[in-house]
Coordinates of C-alpha atoms in Angstrom, one line a residue:
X28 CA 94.3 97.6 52.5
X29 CA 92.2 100.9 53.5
X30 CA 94.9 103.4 53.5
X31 CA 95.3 106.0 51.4
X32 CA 98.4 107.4 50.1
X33 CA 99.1 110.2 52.1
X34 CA 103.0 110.4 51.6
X35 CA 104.1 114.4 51.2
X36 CA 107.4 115.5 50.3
X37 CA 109.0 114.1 53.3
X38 CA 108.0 110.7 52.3
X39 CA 111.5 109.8 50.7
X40 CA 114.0 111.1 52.7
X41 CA 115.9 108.7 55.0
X42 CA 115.1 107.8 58.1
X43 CA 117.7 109.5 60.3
X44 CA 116.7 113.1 58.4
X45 CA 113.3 112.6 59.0
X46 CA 114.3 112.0 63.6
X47 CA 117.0 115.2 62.8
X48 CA 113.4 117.0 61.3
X49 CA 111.4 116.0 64.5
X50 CA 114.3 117.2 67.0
X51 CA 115.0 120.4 65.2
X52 CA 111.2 121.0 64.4
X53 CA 110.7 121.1 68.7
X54 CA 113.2 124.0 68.6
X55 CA 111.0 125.6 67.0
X56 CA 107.2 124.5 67.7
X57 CA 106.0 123.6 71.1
X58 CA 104.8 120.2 69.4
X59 CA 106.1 118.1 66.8
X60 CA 103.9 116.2 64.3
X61 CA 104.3 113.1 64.1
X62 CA 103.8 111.1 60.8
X63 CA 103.7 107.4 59.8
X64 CA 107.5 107.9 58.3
X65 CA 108.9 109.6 61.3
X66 CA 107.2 108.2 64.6
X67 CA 109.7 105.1 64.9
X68 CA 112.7 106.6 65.1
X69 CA 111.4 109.5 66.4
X70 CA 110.3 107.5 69.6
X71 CA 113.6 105.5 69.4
X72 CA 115.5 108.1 69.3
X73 CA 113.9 110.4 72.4
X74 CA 113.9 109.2 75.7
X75 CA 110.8 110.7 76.6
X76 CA 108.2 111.7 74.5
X77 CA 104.7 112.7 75.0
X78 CA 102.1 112.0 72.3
X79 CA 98.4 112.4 71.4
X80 CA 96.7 110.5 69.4
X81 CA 93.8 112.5 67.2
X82 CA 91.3 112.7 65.1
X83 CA 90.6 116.2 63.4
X84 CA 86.9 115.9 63.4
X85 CA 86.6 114.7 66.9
X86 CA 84.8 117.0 69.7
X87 CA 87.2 115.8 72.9
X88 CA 89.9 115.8 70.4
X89 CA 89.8 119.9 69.5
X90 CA 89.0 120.7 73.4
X91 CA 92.4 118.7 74.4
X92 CA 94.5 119.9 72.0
X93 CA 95.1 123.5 73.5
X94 CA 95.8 122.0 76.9
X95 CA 98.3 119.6 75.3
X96 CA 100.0 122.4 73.3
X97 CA 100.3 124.6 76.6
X98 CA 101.7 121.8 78.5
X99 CA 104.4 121.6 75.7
X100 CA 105.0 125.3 76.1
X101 CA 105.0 125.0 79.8
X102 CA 107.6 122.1 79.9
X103 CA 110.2 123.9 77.1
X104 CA 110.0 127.0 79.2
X105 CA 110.7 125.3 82.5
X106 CA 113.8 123.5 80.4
X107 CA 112.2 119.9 80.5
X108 CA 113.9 117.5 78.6
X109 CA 110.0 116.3 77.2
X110 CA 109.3 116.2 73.4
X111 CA 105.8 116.4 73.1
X112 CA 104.4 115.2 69.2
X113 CA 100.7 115.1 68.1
X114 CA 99.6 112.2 65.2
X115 CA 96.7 112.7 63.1
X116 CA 95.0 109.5 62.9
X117 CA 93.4 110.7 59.5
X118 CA 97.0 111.0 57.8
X119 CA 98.9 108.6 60.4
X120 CA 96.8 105.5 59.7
X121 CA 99.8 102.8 59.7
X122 CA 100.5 104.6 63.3
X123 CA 97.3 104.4 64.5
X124 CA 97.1 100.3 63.2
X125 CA 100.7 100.0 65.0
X126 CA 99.9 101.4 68.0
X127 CA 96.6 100.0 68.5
X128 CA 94.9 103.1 69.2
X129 CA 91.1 103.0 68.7
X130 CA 89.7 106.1 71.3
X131 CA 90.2 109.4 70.0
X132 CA 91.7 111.5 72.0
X133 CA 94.6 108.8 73.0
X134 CA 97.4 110.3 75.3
X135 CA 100.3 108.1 75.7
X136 CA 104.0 108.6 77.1
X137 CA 107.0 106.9 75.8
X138 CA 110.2 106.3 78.0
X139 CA 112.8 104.6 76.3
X140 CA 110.5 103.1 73.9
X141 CA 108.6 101.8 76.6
X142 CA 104.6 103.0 76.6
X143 CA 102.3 104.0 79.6
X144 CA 98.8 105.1 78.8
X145 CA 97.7 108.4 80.1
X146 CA 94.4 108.4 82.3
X147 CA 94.5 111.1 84.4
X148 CA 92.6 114.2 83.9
X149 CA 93.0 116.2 81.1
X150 CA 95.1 119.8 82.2
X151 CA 99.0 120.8 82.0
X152 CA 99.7 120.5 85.4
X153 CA 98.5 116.9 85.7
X154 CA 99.9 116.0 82.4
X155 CA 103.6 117.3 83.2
X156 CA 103.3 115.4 86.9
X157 CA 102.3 112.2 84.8
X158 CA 105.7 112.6 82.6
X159 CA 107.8 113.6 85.5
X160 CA 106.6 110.4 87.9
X161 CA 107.0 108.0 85.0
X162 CA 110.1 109.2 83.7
X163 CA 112.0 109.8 86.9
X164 CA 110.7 107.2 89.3
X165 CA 113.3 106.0 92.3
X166 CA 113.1 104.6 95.6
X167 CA 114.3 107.5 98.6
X168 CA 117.0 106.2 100.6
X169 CA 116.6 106.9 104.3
X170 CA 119.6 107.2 106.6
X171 CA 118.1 108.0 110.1
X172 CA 115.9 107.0 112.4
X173 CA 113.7 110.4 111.9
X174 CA 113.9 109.8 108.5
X175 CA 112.3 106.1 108.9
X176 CA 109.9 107.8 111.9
X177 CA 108.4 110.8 109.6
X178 CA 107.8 107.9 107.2
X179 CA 105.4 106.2 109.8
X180 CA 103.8 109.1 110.8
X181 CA 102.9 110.2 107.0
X182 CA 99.8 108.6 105.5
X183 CA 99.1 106.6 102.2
X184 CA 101.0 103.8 101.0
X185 CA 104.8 103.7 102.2
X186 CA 107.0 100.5 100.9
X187 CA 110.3 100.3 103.0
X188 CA 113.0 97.8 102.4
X189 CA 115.3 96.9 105.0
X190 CA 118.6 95.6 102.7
X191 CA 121.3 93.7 104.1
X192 CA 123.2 94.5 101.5
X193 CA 124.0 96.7 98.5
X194 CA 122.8 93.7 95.9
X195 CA 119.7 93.2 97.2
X196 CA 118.6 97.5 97.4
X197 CA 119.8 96.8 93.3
X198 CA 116.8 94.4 93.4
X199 CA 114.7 96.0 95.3
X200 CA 115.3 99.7 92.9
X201 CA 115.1 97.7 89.7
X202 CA 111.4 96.2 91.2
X203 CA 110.5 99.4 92.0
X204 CA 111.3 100.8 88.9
X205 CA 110.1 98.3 86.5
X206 CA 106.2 98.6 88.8
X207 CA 105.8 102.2 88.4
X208 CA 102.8 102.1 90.6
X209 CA 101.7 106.1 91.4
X210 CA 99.3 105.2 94.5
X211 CA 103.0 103.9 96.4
X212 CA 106.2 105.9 98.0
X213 CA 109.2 103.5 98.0
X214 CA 112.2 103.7 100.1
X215 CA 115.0 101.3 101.4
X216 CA 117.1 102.2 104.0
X217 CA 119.6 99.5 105.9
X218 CA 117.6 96.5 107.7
X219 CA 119.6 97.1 111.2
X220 CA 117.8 101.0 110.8
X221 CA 114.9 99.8 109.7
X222 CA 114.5 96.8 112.4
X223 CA 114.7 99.3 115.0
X224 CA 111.9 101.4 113.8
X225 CA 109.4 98.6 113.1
X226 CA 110.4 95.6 114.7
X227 CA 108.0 93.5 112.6
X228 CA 109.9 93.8 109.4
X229 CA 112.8 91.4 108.9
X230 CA 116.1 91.8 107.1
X231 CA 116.2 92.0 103.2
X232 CA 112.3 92.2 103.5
X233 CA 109.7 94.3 102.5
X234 CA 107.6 96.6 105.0
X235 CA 104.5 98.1 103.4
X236 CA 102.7 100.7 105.5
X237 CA 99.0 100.9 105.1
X238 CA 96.0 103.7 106.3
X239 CA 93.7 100.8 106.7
X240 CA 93.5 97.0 108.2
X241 CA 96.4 95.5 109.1
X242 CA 98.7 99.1 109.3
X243 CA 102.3 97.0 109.1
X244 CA 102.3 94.0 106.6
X245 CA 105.7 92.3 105.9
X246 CA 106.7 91.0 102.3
X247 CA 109.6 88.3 103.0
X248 CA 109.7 86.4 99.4
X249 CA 111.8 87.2 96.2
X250 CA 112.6 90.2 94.7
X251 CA 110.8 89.3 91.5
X252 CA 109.0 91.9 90.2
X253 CA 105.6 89.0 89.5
X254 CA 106.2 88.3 92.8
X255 CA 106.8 91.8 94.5
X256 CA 103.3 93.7 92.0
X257 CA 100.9 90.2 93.4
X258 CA 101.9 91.3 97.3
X259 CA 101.5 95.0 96.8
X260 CA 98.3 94.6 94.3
X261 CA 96.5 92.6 97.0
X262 CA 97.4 94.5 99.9
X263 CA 97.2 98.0 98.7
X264 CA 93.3 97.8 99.1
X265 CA 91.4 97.0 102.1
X266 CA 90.3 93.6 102.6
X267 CA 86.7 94.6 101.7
X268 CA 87.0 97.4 99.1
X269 CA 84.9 100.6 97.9
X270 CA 84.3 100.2 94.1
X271 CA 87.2 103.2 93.2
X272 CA 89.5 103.4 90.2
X273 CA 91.9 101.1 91.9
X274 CA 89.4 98.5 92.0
X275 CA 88.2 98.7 88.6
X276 CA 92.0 98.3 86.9
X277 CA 92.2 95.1 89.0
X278 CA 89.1 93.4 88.6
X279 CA 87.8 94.4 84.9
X280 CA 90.3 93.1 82.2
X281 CA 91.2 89.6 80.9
X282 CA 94.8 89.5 83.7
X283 CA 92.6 91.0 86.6
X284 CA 91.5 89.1 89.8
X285 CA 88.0 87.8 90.4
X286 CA 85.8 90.5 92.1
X287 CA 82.7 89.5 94.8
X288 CA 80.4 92.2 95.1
X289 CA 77.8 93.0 97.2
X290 CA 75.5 94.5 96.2
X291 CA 73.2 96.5 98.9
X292 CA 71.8 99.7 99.9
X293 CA 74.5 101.5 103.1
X294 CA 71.3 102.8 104.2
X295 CA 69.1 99.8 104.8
X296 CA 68.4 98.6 108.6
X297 CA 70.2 95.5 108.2
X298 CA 73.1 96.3 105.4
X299 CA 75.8 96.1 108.8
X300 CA 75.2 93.2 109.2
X301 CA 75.7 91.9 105.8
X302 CA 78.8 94.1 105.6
X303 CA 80.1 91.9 108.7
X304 CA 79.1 88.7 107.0
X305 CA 80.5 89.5 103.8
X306 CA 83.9 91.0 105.5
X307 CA 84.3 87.4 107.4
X308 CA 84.3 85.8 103.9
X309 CA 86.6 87.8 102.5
X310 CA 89.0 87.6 105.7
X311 CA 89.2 84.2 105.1
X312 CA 89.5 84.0 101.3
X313 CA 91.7 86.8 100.9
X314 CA 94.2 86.4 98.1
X315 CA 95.7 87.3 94.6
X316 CA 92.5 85.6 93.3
X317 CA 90.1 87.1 94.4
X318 CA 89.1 91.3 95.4
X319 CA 85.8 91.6 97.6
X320 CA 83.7 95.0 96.5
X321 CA 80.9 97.0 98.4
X322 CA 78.5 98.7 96.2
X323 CA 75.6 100.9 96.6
X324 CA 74.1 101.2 93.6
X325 CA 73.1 104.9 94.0
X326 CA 76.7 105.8 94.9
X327 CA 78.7 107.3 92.2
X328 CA 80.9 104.2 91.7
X329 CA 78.2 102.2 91.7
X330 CA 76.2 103.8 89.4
X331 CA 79.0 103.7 87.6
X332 CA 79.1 100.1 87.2
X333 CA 75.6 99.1 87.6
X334 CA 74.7 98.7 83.9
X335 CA 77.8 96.2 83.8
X336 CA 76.5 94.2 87.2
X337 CA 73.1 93.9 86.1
X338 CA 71.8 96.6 88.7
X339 CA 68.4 98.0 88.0
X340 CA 64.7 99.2 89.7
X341 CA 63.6 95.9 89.8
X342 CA 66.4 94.2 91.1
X343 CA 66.2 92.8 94.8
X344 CA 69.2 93.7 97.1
X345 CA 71.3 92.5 98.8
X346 CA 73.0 89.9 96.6
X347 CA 76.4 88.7 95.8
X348 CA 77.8 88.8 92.6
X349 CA 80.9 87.3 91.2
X350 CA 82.6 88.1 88.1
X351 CA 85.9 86.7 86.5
X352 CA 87.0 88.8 83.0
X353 CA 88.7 86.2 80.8
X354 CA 88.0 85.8 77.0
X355 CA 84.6 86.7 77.7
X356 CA 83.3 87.8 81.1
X357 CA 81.8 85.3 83.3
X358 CA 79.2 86.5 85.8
X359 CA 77.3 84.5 88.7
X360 CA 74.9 85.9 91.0
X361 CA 73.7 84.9 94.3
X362 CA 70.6 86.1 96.1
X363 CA 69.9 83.5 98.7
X364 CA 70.3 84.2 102.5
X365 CA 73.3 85.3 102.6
X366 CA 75.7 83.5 105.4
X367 CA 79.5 82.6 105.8
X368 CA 79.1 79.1 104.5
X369 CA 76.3 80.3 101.5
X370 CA 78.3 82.8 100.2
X371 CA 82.1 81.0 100.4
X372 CA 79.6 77.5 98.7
X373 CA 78.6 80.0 96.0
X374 CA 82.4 81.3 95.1
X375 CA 83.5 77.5 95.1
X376 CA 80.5 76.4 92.4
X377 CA 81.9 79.7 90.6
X378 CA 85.3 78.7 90.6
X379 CA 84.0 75.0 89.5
X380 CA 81.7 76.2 86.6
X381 CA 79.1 74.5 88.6
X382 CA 76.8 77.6 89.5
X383 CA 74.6 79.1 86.8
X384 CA 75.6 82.1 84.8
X385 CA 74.2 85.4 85.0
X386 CA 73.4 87.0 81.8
X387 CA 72.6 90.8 81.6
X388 CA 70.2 91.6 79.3
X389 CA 67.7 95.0 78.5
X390 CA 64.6 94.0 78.0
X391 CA 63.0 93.4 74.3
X392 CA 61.9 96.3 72.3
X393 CA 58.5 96.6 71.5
X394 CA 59.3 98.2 68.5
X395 CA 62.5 97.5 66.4
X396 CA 61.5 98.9 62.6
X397 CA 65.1 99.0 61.4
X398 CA 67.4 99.9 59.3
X399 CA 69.4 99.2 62.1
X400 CA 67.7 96.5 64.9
X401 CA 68.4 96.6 68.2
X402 CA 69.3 93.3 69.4
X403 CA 69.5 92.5 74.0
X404 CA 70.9 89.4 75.1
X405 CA 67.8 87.7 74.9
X406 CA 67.1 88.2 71.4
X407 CA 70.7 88.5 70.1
X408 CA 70.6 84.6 68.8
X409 CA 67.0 85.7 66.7
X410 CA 68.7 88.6 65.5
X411 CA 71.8 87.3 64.6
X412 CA 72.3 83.8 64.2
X413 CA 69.0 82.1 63.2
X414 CA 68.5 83.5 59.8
X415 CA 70.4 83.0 56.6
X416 CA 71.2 86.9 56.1
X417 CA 74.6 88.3 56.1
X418 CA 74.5 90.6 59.6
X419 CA 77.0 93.4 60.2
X420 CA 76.7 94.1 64.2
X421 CA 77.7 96.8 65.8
X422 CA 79.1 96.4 69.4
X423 CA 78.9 99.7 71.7
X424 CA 79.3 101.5 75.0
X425 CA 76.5 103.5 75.8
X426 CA 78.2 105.0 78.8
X427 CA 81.1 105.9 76.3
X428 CA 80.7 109.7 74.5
X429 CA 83.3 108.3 71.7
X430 CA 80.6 105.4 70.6
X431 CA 78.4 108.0 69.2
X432 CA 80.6 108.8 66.0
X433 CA 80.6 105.3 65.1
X434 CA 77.4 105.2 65.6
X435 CA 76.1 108.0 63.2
X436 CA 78.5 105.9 61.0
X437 CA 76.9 103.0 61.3
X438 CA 73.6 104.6 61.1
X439 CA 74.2 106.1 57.5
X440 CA 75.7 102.7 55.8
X441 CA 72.5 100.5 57.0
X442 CA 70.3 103.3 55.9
X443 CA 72.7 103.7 52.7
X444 CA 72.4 99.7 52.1
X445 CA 68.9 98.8 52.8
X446 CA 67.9 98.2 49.8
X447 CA 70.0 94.9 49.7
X448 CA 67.8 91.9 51.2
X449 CA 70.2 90.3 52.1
X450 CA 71.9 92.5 54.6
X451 CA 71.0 93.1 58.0
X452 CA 72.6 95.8 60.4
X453 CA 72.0 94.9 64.0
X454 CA 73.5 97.0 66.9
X455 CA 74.1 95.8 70.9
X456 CA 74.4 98.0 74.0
X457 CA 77.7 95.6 75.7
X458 CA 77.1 97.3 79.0
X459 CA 73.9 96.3 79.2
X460 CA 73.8 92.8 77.7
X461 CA 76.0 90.0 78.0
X462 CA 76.7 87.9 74.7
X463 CA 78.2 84.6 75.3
X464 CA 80.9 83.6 73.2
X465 CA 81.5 87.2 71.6
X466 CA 84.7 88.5 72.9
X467 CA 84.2 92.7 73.2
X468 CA 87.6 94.5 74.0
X469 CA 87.0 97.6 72.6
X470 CA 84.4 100.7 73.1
X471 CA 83.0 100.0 69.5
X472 CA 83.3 96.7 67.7
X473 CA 81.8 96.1 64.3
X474 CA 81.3 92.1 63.5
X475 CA 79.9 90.6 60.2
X476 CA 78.2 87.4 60.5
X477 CA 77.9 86.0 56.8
X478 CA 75.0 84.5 56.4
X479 CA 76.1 81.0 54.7
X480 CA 78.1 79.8 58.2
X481 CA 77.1 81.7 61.2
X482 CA 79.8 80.0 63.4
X483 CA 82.4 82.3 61.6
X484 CA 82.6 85.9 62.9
X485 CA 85.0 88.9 61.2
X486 CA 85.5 91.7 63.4
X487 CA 86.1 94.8 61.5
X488 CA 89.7 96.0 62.1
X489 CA 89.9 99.5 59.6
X490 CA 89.3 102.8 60.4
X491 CA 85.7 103.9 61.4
X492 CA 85.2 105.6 57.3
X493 CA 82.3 105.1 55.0
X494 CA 85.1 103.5 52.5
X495 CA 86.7 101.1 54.7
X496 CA 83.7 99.7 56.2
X497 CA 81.9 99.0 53.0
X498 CA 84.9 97.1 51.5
X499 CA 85.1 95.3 54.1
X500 CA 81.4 94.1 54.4
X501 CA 81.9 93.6 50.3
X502 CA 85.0 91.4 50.9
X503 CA 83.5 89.3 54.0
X504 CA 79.6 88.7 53.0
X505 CA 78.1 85.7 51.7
X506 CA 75.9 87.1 48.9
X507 CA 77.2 90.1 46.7

């Protein structure tokens, strides 16, 4: 409904001379463009392409592009069977819809049609070891006992399978394959080899060698691939966990696991002892459910994620705090004395519904002149809902750089529309305030409330342009 017709004079060839154009195109240039007639069969057709997702007016977008057209250059000269193609989201807007891309830059890598999401940092040689792993992942097969014994002596995550036979390695390699998980090393060797290395495994088993805790832990179920990711997801971090990367995948998105924190400062007098408390809890409740967390919040990671816990000056530590990510995140906190029996009674009422939420909220401004009204938890239902105006929200992430072009956006239509009575522009910090009942997936959301039935909510689903946004306010607002 918002695109523009940006067709040139490829736009009526057919679709197997547009996929010849992108192949012999990467003869020539290091990286193909990619357009909404060609990036189907152009992904179809490759079994490995590298793409980013731009936007010509974005900052991170113009500083990544050199690296990514390096790292072309750098895999055609080393013979790499990589196609590497750019789509410009301003000219590419069906692709962008299709794809779901909404961050600018987005990097993502295709194999076999299948997508992983780059996150890693931005430079060729990280970017070319991404494509490599996920393109040419394989289990090692071990025939000797030095073999198996280097394995034990090496650190990080090691995942053996002792196979009986040659069906159940073809299970095992297919699991492997289909996880893709970077932080393991898999290999399978026979079990009678394997047995005799590390006499706790067991034939057509799983053996997974750990740096921490338990250093031998044995997976004897089915080679199911749900089955196989839940053992190594739980067991790949320690029992009680350091907020890391790792720990955020798990724990903060609608599939994740429940995460406990505790909250405390490492340095305190007594924070061992709460550490040895906490650790007892979580020895006992260990599971695919739930992830226990450490945090200081003047450590990196928990600086990181204090705005989203709830962390501040005035808050009193140590407490736990437990939060589940479904539709909408649910957060409980404890700050009681904290014992065995307190804390594992709190996670019970959590799991119940029967403990009181914890809602994050910045405290009211004592000035909010407008256009655009800040709105916190506390004041969101004032701002929002108890009036009779139609009320365009805006949904951000302070701690995200990309929020700020939306932003300037948003700035210039409520200063452009003011003069309409009618028509309030409200915006919301999500990493500071918790809104119940509003679902926030994305970095920046924009939601129109219209004023005549405020139980209805339309989330904005366009592109972030001046033209898009006001037809869709026109087309969803209660008064003209």
């Amino acid at each position: 409904m918002y695109l523009k017709d940006n067709k040139d004079c490829m736009g009526n060839l057919p679709a197997l001379a547009l996929v010849l154009f992108a192949v012999f195109s990467y003869a020539e240039e290091n990286v193909v463009t990619l357009t909404d007639e060609n990036f189907n069969n152009t992904i179809k057709n490759n079994s490995i392409v590298m793409v980013v997702f731009f936007m010509p007016w974005c900052a991170p977008c113009k500083d990544l592009l050199p690296v990514f057209e390096s790292t072309a250059k750098a895999a055609k000269e080393n013979h790499k069977p990589y196609l590497f193609g750019k789509v410009n989201g301003e000219e590419s807007k069906e692709t962008f819809a299709a794809e779901s891309v909404t961050r600018y830059p987005t990097l993502r890598l295709y194999v076999e049609g299948k997508s992983f999401n780059y996150t890693w940092e931005r430079s060729t040689d990280a970017i070319l070891t991404f494509v490599k792993y996920y393109s040419n992942f394989s289990s090692t097969e071990l025939h000797t006992l030095p073999q198996l014994q280097s394995v034990r002596n090496q650190s990080g995550l090691r995942c053996i399978l002792a196979a009986s036979n040659e069906m159940t390695k073809e299970l095992f390699l297919n699991v492997s394959q289909l996880l893709l998980l970077k932080r393991f090393n898999f290999y399978h060797a026979p079990s009678a080899l394997v047995t005799t290395v590390f006499p706790s495994a067991k034939s057509d088993s799983i053996l997974l060698l750990k740096d921490f805790d338990e250093r031998e832990v044995v997976y004897a179920g089915a080679l199911e691939i749900k089955e196989v990711a839940e053992f190594l997801l739980v067991e790949m971090l320690p029992v009680v966990a350091a907020m890391s990367e790792d720990v955020f995948d798990q724990v903060f998105h609608p599939d994740g696991r429940i995460g406990v924190f505790l909250v405390r400062n490492r340095e305190s007098a007594d924070a061992g002892n709460y550490e040895e408390v906490f650790r007892k809890v979580a020895t006992k409740l260990k599971s695919k459910e739930y992830l226990f967390i450490q945090v200081d919040p003047k450590e990196e990671w928990g600086y990181a994620v204090a705005d989203f816990l709830g962390i501040d000056d005035k808050a009193t530590l140590p407490f736990v705090e437990l939060i589940e990510i479904k539709d909408e995140p649910y957060k409980y906190r404890y700050t009681d004395k904290l014992t065995e029996d307190t804390i594992i009674t709190f996670i019970e009422d959590c799991k119940k519904r029967q403990a009181p939420r914890y809602f994050n909220s910045e405290e009211e401004p004592r000035e909010n002149p407008g256009p655009v009204y800040k709105a916190v938890a506390g004041t969101f239902k004032r701002e929002v809902i108890d009036n009779n105006h139609d009320v365009v929200v805006y949904f951000y992430d302070s701690q995200n750089l990309k929020s700020s072009n939306v932003s300037q956006l948003f700035d210039f239509l409520a200063e452009s529309l003011k003069g309409n009575e009618k028509l309030k522009f409200v915006n919301v910090d999500i990493t500071k305030n918790d809104i119940a009942g509003h679902v926030i997936k994305n970095y920046a959301t924009i939601k129109l409330f219209p004023g005549t039935n405020k139980t209805l909510s339309y989330v904005y689903e366009g592109y972030f342009d001046i033209n898009g946004t006001v037809t869709f306010i026109g087309e969803k607002a209660s008064y003209p």
